[in-house]
Coordinates of C-alpha atoms and ligand atoms in Angstrom, one line a residue:
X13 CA -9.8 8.0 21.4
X14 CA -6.0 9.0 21.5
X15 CA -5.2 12.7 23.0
X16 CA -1.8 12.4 21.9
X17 CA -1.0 14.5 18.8
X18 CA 0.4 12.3 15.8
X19 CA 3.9 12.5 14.8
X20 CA 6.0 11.1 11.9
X21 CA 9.3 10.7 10.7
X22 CA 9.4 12.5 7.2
X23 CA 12.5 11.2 5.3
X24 CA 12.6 14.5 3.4
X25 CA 13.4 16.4 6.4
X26 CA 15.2 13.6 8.4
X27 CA 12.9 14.9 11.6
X28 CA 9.7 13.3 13.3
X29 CA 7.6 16.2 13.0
X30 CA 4.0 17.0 14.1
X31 CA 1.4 15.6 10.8
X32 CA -0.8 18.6 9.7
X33 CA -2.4 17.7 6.5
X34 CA -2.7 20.6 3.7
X35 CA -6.0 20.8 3.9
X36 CA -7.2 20.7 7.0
X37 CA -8.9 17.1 8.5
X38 CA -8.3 15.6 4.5
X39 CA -5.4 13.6 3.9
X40 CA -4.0 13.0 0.1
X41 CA -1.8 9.8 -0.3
X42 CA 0.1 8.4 -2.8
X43 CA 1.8 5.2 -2.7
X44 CA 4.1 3.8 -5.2
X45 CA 2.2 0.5 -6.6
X46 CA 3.9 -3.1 -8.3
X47 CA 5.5 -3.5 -11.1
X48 CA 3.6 -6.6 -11.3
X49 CA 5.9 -9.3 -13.3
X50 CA 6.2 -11.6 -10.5
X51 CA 4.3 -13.1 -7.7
X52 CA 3.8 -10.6 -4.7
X53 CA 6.0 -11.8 -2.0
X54 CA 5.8 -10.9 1.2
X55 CA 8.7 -8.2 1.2
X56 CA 5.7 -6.0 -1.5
X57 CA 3.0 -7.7 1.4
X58 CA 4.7 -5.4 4.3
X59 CA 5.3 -2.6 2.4
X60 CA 1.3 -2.3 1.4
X61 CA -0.1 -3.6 4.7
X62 CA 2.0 -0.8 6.7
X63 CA 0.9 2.1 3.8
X64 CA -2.9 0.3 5.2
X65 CA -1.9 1.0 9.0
X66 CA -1.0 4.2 8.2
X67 CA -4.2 4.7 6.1
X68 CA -6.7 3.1 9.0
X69 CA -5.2 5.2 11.9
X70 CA -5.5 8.4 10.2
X71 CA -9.1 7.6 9.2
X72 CA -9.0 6.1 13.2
X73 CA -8.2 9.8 14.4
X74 CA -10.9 11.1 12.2
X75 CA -9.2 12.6 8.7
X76 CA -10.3 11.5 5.5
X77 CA -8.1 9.6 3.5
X78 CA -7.5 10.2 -0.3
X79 CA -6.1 7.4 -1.4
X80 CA -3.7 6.6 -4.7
X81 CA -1.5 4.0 -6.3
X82 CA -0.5 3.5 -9.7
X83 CA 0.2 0.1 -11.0
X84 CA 3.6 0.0 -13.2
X85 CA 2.0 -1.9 -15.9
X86 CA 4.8 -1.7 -18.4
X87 CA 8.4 -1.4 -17.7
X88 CA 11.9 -3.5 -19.0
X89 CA 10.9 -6.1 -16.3
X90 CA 7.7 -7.0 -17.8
X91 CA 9.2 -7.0 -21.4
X92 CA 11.9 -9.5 -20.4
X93 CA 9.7 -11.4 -18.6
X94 CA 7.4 -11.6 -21.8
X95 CA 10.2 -12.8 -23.7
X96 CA 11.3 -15.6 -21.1
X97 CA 7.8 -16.2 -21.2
X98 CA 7.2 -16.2 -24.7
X99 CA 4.0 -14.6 -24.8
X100 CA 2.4 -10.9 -25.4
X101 CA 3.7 -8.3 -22.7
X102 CA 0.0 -7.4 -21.7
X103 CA -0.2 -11.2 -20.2
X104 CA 2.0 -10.3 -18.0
X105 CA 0.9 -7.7 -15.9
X106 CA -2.7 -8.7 -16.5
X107 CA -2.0 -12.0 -14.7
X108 CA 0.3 -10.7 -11.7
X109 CA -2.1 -7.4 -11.0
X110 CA -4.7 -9.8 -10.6
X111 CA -2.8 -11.6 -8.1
X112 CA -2.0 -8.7 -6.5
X113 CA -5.4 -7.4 -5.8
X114 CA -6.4 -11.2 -4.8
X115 CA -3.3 -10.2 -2.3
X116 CA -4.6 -7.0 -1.1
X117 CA -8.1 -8.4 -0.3
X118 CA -7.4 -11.8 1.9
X119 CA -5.0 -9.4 3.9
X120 CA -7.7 -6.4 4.5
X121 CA -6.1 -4.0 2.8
X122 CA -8.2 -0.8 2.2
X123 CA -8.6 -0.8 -2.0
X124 CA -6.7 2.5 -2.8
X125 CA -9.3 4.7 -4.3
X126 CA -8.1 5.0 -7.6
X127 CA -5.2 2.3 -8.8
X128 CA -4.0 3.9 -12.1
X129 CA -2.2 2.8 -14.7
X130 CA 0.5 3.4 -16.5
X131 CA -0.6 2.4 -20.1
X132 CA -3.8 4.2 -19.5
X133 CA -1.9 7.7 -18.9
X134 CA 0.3 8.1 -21.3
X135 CA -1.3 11.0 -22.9
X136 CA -1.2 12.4 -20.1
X137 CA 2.3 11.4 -19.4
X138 CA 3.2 13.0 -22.6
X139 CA 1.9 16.3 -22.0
X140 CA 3.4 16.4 -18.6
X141 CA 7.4 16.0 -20.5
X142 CA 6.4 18.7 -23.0
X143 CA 5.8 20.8 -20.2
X144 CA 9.1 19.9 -18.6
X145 CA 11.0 20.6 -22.0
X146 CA 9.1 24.0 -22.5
X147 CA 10.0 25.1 -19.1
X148 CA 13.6 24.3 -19.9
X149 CA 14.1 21.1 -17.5
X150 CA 14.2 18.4 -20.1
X151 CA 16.2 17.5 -23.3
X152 CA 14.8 15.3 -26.3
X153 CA 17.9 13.2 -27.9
X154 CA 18.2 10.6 -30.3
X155 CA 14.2 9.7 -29.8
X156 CA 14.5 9.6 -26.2
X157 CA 14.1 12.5 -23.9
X158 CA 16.0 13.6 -20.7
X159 CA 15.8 15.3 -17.2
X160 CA 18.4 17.3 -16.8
X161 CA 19.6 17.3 -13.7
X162 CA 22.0 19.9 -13.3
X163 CA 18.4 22.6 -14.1
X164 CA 17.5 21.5 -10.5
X165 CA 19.6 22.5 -8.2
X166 CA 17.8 21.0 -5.1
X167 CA 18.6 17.4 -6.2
X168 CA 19.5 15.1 -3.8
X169 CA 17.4 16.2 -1.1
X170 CA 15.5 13.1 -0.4
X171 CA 18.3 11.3 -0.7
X172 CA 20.8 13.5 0.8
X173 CA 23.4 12.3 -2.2
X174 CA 25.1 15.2 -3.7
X175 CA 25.1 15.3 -8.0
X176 CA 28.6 13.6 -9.1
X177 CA 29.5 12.7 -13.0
X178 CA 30.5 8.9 -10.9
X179 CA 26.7 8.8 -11.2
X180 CA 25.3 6.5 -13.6
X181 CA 21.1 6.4 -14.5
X182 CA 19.9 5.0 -17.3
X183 CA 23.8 3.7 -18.0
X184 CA 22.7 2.1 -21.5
X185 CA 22.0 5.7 -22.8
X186 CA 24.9 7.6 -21.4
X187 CA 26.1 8.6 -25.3
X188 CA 22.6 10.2 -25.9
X189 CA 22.5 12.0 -22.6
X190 CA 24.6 15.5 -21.7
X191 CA 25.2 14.4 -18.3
X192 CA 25.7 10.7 -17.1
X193 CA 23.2 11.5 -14.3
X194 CA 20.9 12.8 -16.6
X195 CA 17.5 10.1 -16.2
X196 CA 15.0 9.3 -19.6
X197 CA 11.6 11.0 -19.0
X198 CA 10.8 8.8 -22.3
X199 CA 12.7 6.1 -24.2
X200 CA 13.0 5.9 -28.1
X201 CA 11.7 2.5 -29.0
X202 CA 13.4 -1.1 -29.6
X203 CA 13.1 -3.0 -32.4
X204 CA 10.0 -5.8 -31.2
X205 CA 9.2 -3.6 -28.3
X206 CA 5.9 -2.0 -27.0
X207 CA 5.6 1.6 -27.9
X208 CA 2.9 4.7 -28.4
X209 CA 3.3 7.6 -30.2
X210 CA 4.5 10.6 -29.0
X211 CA 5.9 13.9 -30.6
X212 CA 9.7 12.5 -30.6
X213 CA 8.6 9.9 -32.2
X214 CA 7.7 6.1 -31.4
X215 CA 8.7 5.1 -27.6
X216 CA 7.5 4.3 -24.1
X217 CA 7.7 6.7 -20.6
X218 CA 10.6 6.5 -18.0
X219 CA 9.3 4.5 -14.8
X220 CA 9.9 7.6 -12.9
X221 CA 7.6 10.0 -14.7
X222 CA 4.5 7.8 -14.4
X223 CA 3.9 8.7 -10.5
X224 CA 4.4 12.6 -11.0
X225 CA 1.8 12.5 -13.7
X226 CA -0.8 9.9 -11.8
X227 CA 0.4 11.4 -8.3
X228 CA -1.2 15.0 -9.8
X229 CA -3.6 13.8 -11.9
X230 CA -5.7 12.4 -9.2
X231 CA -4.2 14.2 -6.3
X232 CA -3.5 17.8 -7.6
X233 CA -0.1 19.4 -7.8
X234 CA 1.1 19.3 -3.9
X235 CA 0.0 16.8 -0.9
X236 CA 0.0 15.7 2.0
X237 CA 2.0 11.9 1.9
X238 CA 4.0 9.9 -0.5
X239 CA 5.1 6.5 0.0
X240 CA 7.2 3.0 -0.9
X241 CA 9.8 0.5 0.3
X242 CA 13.1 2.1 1.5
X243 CA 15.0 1.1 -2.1
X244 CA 12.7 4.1 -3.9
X245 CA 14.0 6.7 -2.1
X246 CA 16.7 7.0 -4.4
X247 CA 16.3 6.8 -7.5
X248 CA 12.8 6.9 -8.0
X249 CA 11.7 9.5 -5.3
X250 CA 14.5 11.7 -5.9
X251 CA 13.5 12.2 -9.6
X252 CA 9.9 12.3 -8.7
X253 CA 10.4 15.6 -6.8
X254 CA 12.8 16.9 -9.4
X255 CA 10.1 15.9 -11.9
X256 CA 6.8 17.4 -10.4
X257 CA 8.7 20.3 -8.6
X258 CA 10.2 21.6 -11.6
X259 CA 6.8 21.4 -13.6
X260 CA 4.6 22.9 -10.6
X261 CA 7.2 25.4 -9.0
X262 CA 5.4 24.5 -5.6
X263 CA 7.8 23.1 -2.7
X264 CA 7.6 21.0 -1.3
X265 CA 6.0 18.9 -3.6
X266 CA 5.1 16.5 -1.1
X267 CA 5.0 17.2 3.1
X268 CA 6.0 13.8 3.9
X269 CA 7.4 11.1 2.5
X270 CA 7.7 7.7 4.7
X271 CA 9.6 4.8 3.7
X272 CA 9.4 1.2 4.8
X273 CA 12.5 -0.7 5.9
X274 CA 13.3 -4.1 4.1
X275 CA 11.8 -7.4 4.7
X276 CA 14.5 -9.5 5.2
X277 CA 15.3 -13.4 5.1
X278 CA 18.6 -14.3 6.9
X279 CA 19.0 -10.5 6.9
X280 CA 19.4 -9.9 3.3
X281 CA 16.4 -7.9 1.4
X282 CA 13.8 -10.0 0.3
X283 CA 14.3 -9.3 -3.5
X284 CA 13.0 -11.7 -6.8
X285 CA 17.0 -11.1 -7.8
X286 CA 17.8 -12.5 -5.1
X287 CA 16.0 -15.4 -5.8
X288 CA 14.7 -15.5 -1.9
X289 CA 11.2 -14.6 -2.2
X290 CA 8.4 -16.3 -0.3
X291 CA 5.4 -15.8 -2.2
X292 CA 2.2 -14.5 -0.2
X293 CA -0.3 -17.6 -1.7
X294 CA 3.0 -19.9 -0.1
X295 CA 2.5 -18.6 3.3
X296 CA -1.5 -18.4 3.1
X297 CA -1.2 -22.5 2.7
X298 CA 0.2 -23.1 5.7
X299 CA -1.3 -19.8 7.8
X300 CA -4.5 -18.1 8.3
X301 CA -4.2 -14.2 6.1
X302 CA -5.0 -12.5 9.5
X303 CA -1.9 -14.5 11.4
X304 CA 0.5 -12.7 8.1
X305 CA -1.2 -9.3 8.4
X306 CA -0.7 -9.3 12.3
X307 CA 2.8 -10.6 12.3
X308 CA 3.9 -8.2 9.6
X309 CA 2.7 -5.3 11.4
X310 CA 3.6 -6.0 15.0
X311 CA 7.8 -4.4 14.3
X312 CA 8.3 -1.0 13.4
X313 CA 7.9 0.3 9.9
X314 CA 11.3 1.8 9.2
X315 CA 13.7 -0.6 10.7
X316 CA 14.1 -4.1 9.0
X317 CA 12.3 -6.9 10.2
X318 CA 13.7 -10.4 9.7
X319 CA 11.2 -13.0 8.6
X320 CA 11.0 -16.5 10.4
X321 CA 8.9 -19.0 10.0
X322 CA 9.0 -19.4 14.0
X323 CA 7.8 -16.0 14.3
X324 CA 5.0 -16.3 12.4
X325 CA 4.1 -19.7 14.4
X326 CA 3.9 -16.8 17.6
X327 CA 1.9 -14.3 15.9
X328 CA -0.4 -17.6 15.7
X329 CA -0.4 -18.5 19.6
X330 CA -1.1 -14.4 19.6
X331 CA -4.0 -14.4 17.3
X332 CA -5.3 -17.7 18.9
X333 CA -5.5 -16.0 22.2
X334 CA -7.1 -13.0 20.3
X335 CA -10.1 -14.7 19.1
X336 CA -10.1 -17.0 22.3
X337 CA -11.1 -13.0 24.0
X338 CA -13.5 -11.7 21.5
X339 CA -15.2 -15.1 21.7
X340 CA -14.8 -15.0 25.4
X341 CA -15.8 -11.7 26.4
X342 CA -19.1 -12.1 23.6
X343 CA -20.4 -15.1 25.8
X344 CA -20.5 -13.5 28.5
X345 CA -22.2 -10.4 27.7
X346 CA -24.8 -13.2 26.6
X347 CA -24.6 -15.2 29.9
X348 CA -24.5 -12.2 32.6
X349 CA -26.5 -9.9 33.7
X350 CA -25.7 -6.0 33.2
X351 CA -24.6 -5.1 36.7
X352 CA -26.4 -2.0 38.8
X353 CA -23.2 -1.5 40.2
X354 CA -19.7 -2.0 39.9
X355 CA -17.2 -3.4 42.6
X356 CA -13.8 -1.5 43.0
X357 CA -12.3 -4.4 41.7
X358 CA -14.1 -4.5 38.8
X359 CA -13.6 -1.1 38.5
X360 CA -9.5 -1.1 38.6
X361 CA -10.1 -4.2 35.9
X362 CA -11.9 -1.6 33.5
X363 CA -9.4 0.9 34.1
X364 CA -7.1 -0.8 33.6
X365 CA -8.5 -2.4 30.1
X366 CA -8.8 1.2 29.1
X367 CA -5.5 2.4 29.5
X368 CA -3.5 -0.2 27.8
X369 CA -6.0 0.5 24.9
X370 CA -5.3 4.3 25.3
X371 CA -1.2 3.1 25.4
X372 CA -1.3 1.3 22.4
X373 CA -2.9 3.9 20.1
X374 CA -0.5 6.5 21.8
X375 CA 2.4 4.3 20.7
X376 CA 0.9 4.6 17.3
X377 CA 0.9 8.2 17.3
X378 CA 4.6 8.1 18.0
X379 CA 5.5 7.7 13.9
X380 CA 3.0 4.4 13.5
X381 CA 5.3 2.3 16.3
X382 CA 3.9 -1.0 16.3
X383 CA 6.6 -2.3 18.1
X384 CA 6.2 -0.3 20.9
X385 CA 2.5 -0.4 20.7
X386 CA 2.2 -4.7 20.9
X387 CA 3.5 -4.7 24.2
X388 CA 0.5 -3.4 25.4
X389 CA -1.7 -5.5 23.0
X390 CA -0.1 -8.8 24.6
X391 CA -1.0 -7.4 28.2
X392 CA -4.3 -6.4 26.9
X393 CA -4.4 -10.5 26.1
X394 CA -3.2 -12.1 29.1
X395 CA -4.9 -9.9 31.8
X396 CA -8.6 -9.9 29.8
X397 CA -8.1 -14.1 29.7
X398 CA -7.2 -14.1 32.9
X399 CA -9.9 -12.3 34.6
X400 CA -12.9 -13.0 31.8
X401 CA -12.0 -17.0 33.3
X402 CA -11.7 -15.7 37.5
X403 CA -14.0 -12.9 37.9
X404 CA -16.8 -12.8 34.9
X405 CA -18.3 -9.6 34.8
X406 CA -20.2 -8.1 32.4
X407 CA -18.9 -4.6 32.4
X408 CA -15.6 -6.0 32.4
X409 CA -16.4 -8.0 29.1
X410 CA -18.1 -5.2 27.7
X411 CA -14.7 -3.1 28.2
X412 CA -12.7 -5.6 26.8
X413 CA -15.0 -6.6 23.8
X414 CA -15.4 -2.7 22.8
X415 CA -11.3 -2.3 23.3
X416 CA -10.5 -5.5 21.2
X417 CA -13.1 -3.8 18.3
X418 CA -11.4 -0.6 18.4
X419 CA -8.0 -1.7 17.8
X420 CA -9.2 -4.2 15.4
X421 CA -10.0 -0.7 13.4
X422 CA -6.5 -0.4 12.9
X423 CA -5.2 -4.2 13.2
X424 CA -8.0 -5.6 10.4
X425 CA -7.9 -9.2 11.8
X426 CA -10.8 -9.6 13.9
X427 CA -13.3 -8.0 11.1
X428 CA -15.0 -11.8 10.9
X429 CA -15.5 -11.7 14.6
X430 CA -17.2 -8.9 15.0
X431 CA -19.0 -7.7 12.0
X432 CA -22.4 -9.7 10.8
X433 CA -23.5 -13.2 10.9
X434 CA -21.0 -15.2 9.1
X435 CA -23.5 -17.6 7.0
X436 CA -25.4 -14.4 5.7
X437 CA -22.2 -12.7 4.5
X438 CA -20.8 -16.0 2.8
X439 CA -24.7 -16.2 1.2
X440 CA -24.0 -12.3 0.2
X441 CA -20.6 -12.9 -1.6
X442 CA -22.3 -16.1 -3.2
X443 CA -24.7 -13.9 -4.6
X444 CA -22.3 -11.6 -5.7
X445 CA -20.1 -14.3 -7.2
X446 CA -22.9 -15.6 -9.6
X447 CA -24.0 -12.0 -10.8
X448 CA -20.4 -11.0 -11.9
X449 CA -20.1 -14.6 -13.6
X450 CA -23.1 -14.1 -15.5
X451 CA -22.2 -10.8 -16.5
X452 CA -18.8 -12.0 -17.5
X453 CA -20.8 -14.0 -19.9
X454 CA -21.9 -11.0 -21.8
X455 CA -18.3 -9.5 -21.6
X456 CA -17.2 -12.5 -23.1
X457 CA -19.9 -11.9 -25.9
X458 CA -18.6 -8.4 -26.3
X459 CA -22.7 -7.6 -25.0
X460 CA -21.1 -4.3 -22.8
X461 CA -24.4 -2.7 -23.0
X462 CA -25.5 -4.9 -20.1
X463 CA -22.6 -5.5 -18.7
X464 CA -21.5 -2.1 -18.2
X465 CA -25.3 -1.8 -16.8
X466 CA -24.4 -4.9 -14.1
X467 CA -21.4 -3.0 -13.5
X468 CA -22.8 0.1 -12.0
X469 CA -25.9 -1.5 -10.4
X470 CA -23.2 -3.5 -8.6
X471 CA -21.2 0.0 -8.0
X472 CA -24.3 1.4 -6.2
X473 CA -24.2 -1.3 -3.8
X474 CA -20.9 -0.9 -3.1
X475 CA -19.6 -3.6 -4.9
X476 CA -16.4 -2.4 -6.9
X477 CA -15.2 -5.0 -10.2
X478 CA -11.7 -5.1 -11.8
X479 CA -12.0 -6.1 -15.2
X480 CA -9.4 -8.2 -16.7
X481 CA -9.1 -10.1 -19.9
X482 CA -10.0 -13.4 -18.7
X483 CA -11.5 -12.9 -15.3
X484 CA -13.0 -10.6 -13.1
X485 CA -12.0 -9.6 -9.6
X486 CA -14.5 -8.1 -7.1
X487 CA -14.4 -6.0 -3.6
X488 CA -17.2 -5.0 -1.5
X489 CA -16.8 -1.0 -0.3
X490 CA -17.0 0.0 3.6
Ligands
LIG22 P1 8.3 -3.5 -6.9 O1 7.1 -4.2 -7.5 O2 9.5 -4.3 -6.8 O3 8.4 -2.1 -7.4 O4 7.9 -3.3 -5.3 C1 6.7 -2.7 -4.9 C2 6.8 -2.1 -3.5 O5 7.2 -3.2 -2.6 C3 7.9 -1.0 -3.5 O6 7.4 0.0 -2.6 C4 9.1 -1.7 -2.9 O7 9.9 -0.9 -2.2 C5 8.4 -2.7 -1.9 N1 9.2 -3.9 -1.6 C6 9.8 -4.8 -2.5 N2 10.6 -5.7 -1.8 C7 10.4 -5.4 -0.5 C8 11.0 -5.9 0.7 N3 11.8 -7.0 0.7 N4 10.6 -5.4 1.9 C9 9.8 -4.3 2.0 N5 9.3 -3.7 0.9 C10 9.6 -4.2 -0.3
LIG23 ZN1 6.5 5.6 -7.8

């Protein structure tokens, strides 16, 4: 239980501001997905765990959560990377989105609700541009067609960058384009490049149009949050507004938008161009996926955080001490007695237990700070091992036990420590394991009659597949 109303900082504003969703108790959010031609490093890995604090402490404080994120599943990046490659540009995000979502479940992340993507909307993406070109926002020329910026006078707001012909987007196209700063809504096709029809002929969308169309599609034309890594904020946030503001005429588009600060590695951004990444899989060979989560939650969102290998070896030692509670505070609601009454002392210890709790989740509600809120999670620690060894008390473990699985709501590393018996949830995911094999089978013989039938039988239990060409990945629903 947290008393203290939620605040966040809302780059559009530049303010920390009280959260009131749109609708009132339901929360819509979009977050800006991969562009999956790479391995998911852990720079992506903070970005999406922070979007999943932000996700389990609203559902924490009792809203709903609506849930989106698209998946960039074609873009130049994949292309080139096809072409290093040598092999069809579907390969390539098929193989990297699967590695994504393998990311997104050995770190607890919630499973968006709906993960779009782009190649599956472009029909819709279509319609959304011809809307923008009959309300007089966009251009077609040369095949390709334009936003044009100078029809929105509010650009820049996100960004706080005011419109100046230095600007360059899109640079390649700046003959086709009436202003430099003018951005492609679509691009006219390349020789030996992907493309779909479209009224102006062959091409392919913009990257920035995609997440106005999927934002809307699934989420309607104005709500409540909108999210990414710090370096979307301009470009890509700034033309989604301009996009979906100009086509919708309701503002602001979006109440809040939050934006997570770099990972960084000897304090420059963790970037594949770069060439500094540290893969997630690298880290997960060497630590447990609950030691990553915690340690790349435990700063505060919007400020950098630094990565070091010594770091993580603490958020170890923390999570050590963590489990050594749980595990401590579980025997001895098994060994003791429930007590008829409670000593003072135990009394100040339970107090005392409940506070810190009721600190950290405050902290929380001050704009998601996890920095300030760990302090209190580390005292939560040392004074639970230290009394849980001097003065065992049942009450006292009972408080600490039900503290530990509250916080885990939001933390997401103690799940196997507190939910079910672990043999008959490994025999579960066994089970699950061998039905979506055989019914990969069938796939595989093109028999989707049954397979689709496996599918949803599965669906009704809560069991959720994502198909891809070679392989199927599964997650089980809360
Ligand atoms: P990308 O696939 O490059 O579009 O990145 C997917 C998401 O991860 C975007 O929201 C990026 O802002 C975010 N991201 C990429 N690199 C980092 C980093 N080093 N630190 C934090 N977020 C990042
Ligand atoms: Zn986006």
């Amino acid at each position: 239980m947290c008393l203290v109303k939620l605040k966040v900082t809302n780059t559009l504003t530049g303010k920390k501001e009280y959260f009131e969703p749109l609708i009132p108790g339901f929360v819509r959010m979009y977050v800006c997905g991969p562009t999956p031609y790479d391995h998911t490093h852990i720079g992506h890995a903070r970005t999406y765990i922070v979007f999943d604090l932000v996700r389990r402490y609203l559902e924490y404080l009792g809203y709903t959560v609506f849930h989106v994120m698209n998946i960039t599943d074609i873009d130049d990046k994949i292309i080139r990377r096809a072409k290093e490659l040598g092999v069809d540009w579907r390969d390539v995000p098929e193989k990297y989105t699967r590695e994504f979502i393998d990311v997104l479940v050995k770190l607890n992340i919630k499973m968006p609700h709906v993960m779009p993507k782009v190649t599956e909307h472009i029909d819709d993406i279509i319609e959304f541009i011809q809307d923008l070109i009959r309300k007089g926002y966009a251009y077609e020329s040369h095949g390709s067609v334009y936003f044009e910026v100078d029809k929105f006078p509010e650009y820049g707001k996100l960004s706080k960058r005011r419109v100046s012909e230095e600007w360059r987007q899109e640079e390649e196209f700046l003959r086709e384009k009436k202003k430099p700063y003018d951005f492609a809504l679509w691009k006219k096709a390349k020789p030996g490049e992907p493309w779909w029809n479209s009224p102006w002929g062959p091409g392919r969308p913009g990257w920035h149009i995609e997440c106005s169309v999927m934002s809307s599609k699934y989420l309607g034309p104005q709500f409540d949050i909108h999210g990414g890594g710090q370096d979307l904020i301009f470009p890509h946030h700034e033309n989604e507004i301009a996009q979906s503001e100009a086509r919708f005429g309701i503002t602001p588009w979006v109440k809040y938008w939050l934006h997570v600060g770099y990972l960084t590695i000897k304090g420059e951004k963790m970037s594949k161009s770069l060439g500094n990444i540290i893969p997630v899989y690298e880290v997960l060979e060497k630590y447990k996926p609950e030691v990553l989560r915690l340690y790349l939650l435990s700063s505060y969102y919007r400020s950098p955080m630094d990565f070091t290998w010594e770091g993580l070896e603490h958020t170890k030692t923390l999570f050590n001490r963590l489990v050594k509670v749980v595990d401590g505070s579980k025997k001895i609601l098994l060994d003791e007695k429930p007590p008829h009454k409670l000593s003072s002392t135990i009394r100040a210890h339970v107090n005392k237990i409940v506070k810190l709790k009721r600190m950290f989740f405050e902290s929380l509600s001050d704009d998601f700070n996890m920095a300030k809120a760990m302090p209190y999670l580390h005292e939560l620690i040392s004074f639970s091992m230290k009394k849980l060894d001097s003065e065992p008390s049942y009450a006292l473990a009972l408080t600490i036990y039900s503290a530990l699985k509250e916080l885990n709501e939001v933390l997401g590393v103690l799940d196997k420590y507190f939910y079910g018996a672990k043999e008959v949830e490994e025999k579960l995911r066994r089970i699950v394991e061998a039905v979506v094999s055989v019914r990969h089978e069938f796939r595989m013989k093109k028999q989707y009659d049954v397979s689709d039938k496996i599918r949803d039988a599965l669906a009704k239990v809560g069991v959720k597949l994502y198909d891809f060409k070679d392989r199927t990945t599964w997650v089980i629903e809360y």
